[in-house]
Tab-separated table of C-alpha atoms in Angstrom:
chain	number	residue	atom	x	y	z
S	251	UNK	CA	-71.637	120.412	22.301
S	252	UNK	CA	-73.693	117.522	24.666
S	253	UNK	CA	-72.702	118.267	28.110
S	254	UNK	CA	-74.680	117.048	31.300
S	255	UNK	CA	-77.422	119.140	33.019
S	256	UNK	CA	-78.191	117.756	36.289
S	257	UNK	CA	-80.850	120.678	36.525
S	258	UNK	CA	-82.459	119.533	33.066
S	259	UNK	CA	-83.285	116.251	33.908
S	260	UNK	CA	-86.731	115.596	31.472
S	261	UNK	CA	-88.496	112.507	29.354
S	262	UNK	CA	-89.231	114.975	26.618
S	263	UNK	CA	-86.378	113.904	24.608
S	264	UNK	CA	-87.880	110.525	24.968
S	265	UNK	CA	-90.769	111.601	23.945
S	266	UNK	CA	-89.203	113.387	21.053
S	267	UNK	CA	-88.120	110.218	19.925
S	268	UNK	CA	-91.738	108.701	19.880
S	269	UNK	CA	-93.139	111.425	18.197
S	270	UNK	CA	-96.035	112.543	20.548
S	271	UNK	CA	-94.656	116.194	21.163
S	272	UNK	CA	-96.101	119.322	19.380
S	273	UNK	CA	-92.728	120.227	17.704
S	274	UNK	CA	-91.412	116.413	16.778
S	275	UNK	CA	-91.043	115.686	13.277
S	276	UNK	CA	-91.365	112.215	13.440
S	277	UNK	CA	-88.457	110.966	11.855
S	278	UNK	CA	-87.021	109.333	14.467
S	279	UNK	CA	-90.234	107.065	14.332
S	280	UNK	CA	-90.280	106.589	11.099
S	281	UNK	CA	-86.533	105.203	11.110
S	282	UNK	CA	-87.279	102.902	14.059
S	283	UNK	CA	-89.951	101.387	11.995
S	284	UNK	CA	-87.890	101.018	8.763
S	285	UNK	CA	-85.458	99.228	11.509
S	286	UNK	CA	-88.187	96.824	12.553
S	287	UNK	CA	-89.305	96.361	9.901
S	288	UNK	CA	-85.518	95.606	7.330
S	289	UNK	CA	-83.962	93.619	10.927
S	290	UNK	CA	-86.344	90.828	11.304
S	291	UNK	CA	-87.136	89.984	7.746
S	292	UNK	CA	-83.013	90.136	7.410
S	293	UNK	CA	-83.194	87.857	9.988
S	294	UNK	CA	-85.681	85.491	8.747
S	295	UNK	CA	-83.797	84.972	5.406
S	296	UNK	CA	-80.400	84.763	7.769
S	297	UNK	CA	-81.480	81.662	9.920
S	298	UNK	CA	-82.965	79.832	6.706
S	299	UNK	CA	-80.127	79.781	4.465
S	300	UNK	CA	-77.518	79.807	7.310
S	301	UNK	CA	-79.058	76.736	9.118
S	302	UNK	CA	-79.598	75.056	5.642
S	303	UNK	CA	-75.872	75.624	5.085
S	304	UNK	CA	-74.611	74.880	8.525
S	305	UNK	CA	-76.578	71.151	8.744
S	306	UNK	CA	-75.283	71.062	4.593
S	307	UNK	CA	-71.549	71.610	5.604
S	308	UNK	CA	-71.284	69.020	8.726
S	309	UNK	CA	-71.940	66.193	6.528
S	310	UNK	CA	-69.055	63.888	6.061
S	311	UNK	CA	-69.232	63.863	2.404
S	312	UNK	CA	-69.232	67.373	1.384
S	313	UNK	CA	-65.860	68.022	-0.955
S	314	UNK	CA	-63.952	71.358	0.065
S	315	UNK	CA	-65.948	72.166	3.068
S	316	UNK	CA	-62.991	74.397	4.426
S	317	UNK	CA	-63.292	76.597	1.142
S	318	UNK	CA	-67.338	76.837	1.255
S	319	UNK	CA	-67.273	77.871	4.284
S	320	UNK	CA	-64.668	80.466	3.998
S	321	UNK	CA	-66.520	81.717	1.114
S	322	UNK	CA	-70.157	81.659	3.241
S	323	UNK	CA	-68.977	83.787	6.169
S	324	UNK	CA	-66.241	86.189	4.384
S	325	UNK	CA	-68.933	88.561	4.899
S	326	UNK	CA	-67.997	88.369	8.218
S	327	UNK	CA	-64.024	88.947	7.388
S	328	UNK	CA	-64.161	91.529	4.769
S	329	UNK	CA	-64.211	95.036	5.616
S	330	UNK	CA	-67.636	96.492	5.853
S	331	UNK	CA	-67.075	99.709	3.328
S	332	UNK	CA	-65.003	96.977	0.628
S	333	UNK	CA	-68.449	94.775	1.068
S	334	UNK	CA	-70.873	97.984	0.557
S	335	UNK	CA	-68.988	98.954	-2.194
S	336	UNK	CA	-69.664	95.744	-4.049
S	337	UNK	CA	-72.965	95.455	-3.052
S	338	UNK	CA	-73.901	98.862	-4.302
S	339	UNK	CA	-72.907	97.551	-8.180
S	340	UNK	CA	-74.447	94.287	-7.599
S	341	UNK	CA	-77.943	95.448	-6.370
S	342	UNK	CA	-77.900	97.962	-8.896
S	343	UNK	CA	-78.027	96.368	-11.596
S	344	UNK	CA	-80.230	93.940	-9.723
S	345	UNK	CA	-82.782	96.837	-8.798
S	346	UNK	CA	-83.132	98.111	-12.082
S	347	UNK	CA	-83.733	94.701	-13.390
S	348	UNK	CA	-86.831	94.232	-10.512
S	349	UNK	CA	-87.836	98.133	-11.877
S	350	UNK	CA	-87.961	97.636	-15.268
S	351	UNK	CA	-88.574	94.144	-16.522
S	352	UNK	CA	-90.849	92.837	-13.255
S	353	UNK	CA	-92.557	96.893	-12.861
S	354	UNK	CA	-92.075	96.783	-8.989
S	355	UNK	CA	-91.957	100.076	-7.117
S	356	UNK	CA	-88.617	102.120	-6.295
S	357	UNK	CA	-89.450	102.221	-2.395
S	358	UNK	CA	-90.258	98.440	-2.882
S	359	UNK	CA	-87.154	97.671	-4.466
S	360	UNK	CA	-84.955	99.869	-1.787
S	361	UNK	CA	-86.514	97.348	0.808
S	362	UNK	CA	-85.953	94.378	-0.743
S	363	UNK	CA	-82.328	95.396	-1.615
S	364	UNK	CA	-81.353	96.652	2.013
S	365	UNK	CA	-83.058	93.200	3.322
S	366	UNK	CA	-81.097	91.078	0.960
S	367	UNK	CA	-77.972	93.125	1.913
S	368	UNK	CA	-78.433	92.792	5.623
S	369	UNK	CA	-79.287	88.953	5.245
S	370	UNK	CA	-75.886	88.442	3.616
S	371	UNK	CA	-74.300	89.986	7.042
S	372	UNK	CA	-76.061	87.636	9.231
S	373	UNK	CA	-75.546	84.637	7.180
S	374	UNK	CA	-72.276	84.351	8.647
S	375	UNK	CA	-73.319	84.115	12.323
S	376	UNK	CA	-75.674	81.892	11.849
S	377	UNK	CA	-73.587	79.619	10.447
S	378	UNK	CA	-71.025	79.675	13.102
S	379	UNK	CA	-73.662	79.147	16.195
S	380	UNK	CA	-75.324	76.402	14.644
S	381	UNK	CA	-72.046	74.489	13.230
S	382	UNK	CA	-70.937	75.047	16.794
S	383	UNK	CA	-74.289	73.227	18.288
S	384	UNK	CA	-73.769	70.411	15.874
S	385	UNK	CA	-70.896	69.230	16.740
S	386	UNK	CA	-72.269	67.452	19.943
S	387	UNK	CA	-74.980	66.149	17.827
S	388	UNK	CA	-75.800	62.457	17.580
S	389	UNK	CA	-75.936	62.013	14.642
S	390	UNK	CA	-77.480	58.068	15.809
S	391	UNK	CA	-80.811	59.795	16.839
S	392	UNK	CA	-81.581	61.115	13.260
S	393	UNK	CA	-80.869	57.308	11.732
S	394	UNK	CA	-82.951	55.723	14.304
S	395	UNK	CA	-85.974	58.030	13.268
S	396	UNK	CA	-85.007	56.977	9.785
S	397	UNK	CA	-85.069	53.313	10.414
S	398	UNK	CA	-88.608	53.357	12.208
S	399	UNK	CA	-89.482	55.323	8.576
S	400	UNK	CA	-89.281	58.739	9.367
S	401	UNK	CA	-88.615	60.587	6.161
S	402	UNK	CA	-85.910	63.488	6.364
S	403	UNK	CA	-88.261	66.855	6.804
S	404	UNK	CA	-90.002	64.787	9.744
S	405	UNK	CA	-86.664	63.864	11.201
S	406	UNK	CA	-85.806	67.494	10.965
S	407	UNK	CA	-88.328	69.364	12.284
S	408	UNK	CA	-89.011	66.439	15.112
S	409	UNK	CA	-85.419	65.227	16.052
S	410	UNK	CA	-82.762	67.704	14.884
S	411	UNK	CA	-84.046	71.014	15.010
S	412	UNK	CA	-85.242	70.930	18.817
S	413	UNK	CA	-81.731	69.795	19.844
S	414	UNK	CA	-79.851	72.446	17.720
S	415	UNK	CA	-82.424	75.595	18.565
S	416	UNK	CA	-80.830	77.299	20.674
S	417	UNK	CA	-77.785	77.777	18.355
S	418	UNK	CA	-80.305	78.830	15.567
S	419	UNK	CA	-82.092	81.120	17.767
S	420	UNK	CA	-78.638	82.585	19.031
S	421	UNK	CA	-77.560	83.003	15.762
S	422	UNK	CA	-80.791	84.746	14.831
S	423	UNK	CA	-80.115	87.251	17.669
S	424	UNK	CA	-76.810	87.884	16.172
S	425	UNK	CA	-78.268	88.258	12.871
S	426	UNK	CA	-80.975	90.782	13.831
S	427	UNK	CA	-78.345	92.657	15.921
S	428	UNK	CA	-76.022	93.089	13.042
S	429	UNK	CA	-78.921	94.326	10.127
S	430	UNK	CA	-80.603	96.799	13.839
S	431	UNK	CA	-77.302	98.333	14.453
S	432	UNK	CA	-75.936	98.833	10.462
S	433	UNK	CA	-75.507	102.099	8.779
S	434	UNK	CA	-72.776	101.542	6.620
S	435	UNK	CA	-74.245	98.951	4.004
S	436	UNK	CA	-77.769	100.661	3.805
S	437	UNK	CA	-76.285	104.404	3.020
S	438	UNK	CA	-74.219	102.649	0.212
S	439	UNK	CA	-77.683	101.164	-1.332
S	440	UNK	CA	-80.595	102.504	0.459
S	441	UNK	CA	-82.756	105.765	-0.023
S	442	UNK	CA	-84.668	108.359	2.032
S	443	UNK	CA	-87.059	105.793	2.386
S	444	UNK	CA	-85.147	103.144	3.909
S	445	UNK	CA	-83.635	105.463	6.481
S	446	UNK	CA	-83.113	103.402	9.742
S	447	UNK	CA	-82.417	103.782	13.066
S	448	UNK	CA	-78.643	104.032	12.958
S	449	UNK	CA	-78.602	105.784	9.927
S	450	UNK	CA	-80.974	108.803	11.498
S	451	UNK	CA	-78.609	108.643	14.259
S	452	UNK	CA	-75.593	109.443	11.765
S	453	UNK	CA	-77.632	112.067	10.127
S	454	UNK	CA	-78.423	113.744	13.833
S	455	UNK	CA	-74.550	113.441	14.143
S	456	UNK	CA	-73.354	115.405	11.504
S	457	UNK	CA	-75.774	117.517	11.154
S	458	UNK	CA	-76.539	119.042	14.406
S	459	UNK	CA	-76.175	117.402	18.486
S	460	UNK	CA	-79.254	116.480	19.510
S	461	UNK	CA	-80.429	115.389	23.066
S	462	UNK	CA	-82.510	112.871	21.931
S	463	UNK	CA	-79.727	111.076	19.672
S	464	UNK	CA	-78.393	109.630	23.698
S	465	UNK	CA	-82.360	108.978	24.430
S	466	UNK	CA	-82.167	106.693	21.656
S	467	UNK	CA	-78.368	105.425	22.488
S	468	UNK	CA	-79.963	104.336	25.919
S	469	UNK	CA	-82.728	102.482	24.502
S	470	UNK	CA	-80.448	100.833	22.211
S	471	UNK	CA	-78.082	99.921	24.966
S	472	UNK	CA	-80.790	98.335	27.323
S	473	UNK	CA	-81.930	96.555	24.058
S	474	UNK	CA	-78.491	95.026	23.643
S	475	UNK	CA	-78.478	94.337	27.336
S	476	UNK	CA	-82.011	92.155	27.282
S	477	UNK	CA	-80.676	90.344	23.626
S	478	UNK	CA	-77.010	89.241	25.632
S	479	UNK	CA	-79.035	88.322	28.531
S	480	UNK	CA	-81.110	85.944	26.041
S	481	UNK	CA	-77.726	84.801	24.645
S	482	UNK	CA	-76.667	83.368	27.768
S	483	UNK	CA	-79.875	81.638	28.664
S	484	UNK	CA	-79.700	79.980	25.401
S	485	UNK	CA	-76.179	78.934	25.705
S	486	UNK	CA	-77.089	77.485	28.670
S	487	UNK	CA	-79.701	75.387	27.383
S	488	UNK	CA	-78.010	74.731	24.477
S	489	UNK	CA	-74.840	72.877	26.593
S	490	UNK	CA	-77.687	71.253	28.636
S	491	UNK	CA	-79.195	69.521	25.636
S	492	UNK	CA	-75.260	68.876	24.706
S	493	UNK	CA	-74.765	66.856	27.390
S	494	UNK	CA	-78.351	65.559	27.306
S	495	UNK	CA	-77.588	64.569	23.566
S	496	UNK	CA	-73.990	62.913	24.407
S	497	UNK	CA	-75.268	60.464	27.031
């Protein structure tokens, strides 16, 4: 049982964690890289589909917006274990597919599953911070830079996309703080290999109290702290360029 030692006080469970004592056996390290290395290519795929879909779904003349979106962030509403469940069937069949008929690797195939599952979870939260920026868009700016002959991937990338960044980049934060902190989705479809963070944390959990799981917990909390402090500054900036936007 954990219980505080005021007389213990030490980094070496710290240092447990990164792997540079004698007696570590690295797998914390090698979790926290699988983490860093599934979370922000989750993330990537997140913000470019979810922004696509956001700007896609304000448009006035797209038919049964309310049911599209419902669909895009049920991810969001369903319960985690009902969506792991159907994932593990549907990447499945998809992984053997990408093993047999296109040769790939197993461990390759593990990654690009758990990626493809974790980008599906931040989908959802991308959509909602960047519908939210839009709606004090003016719309007026992107036909002016159409009328002097802008075409629309230059009016994108010059008009819209600096005005509605910081919802994209708050919704990216979400994203990548959803696929860091999951264990659920990627013990459903993931191997040894694709062990993360949170998953080694489970593991340390169950199968013996370790010291260095609340090392870890307190980097992970001052990592949350530094991404909400981010949040704010962005929302911020983001009702700054609102107003900036409306006038």
């Amino acid at each position: 049982m954990l219980a505080l030692d005021p007389d213990g006080y030490s980094l070496k469970h710290y240092a447990d964690f990164l792997g540079i004592r004698h007696d570590s056996n690295g797998e914390w390290m090698r979790s926290f890289w699988n983490s860093l290395i599934i979370a922000p290519l989750a993330t990537i795929i997140s913000v470019s589909l979810g922004t696509l879909a956001a700007i896609g779904l304000s448009q006035s003349h797209i038919p049964a917006k309310r049911a599209i979106m419902a669909i895009l962030i049920s991810p969001m509403i369903v319960p985690l274990i009902i969506s792991a469940t159907g994932m593990f069937f549907f990447y499945a069949t998809m992984g053997n597919i990408l093993e047999n008929q296109l040769g790939l690797s197993k461990d390759l195939v593990g990654y690009i599953k758990v990626i493809l599952a974790h980008a599906v979870l931040g989908i959802p939260f991308v959509i909602i911070t960047v519908t939210a920026t839009l709606v004090g868009f003016d719309r007026s700016l992107t036909q002016a830079a159409a009328s002097m002959g802008a075409g629309p991937v230059v009016t994108f990338f010059r008009i819209q996309m600096p005005l509605i960044l910081p919802g994209v980049i708050s919704g990216g934060l979400f994203a990548f703080i959803t696929s860091f902190d999951e264990v659920v989705v990627v013990m459903f479809i993931g191997s040894a290999s694709q062990k993360t963070l949170p998953w080694q944390m489970f593991l340390g959990l169950r199968e013996q109290i370790s010291p260095t799981i609340l090392a870890v917990a307190t980097i992970l909390v001052a990592l949350s702290i530094a991404l909400l402090a981010t949040l704010e500054v962005l929302r911020r900036r983001s009702e700054r360029l609102r107003g900036m936007s409306s006038s």
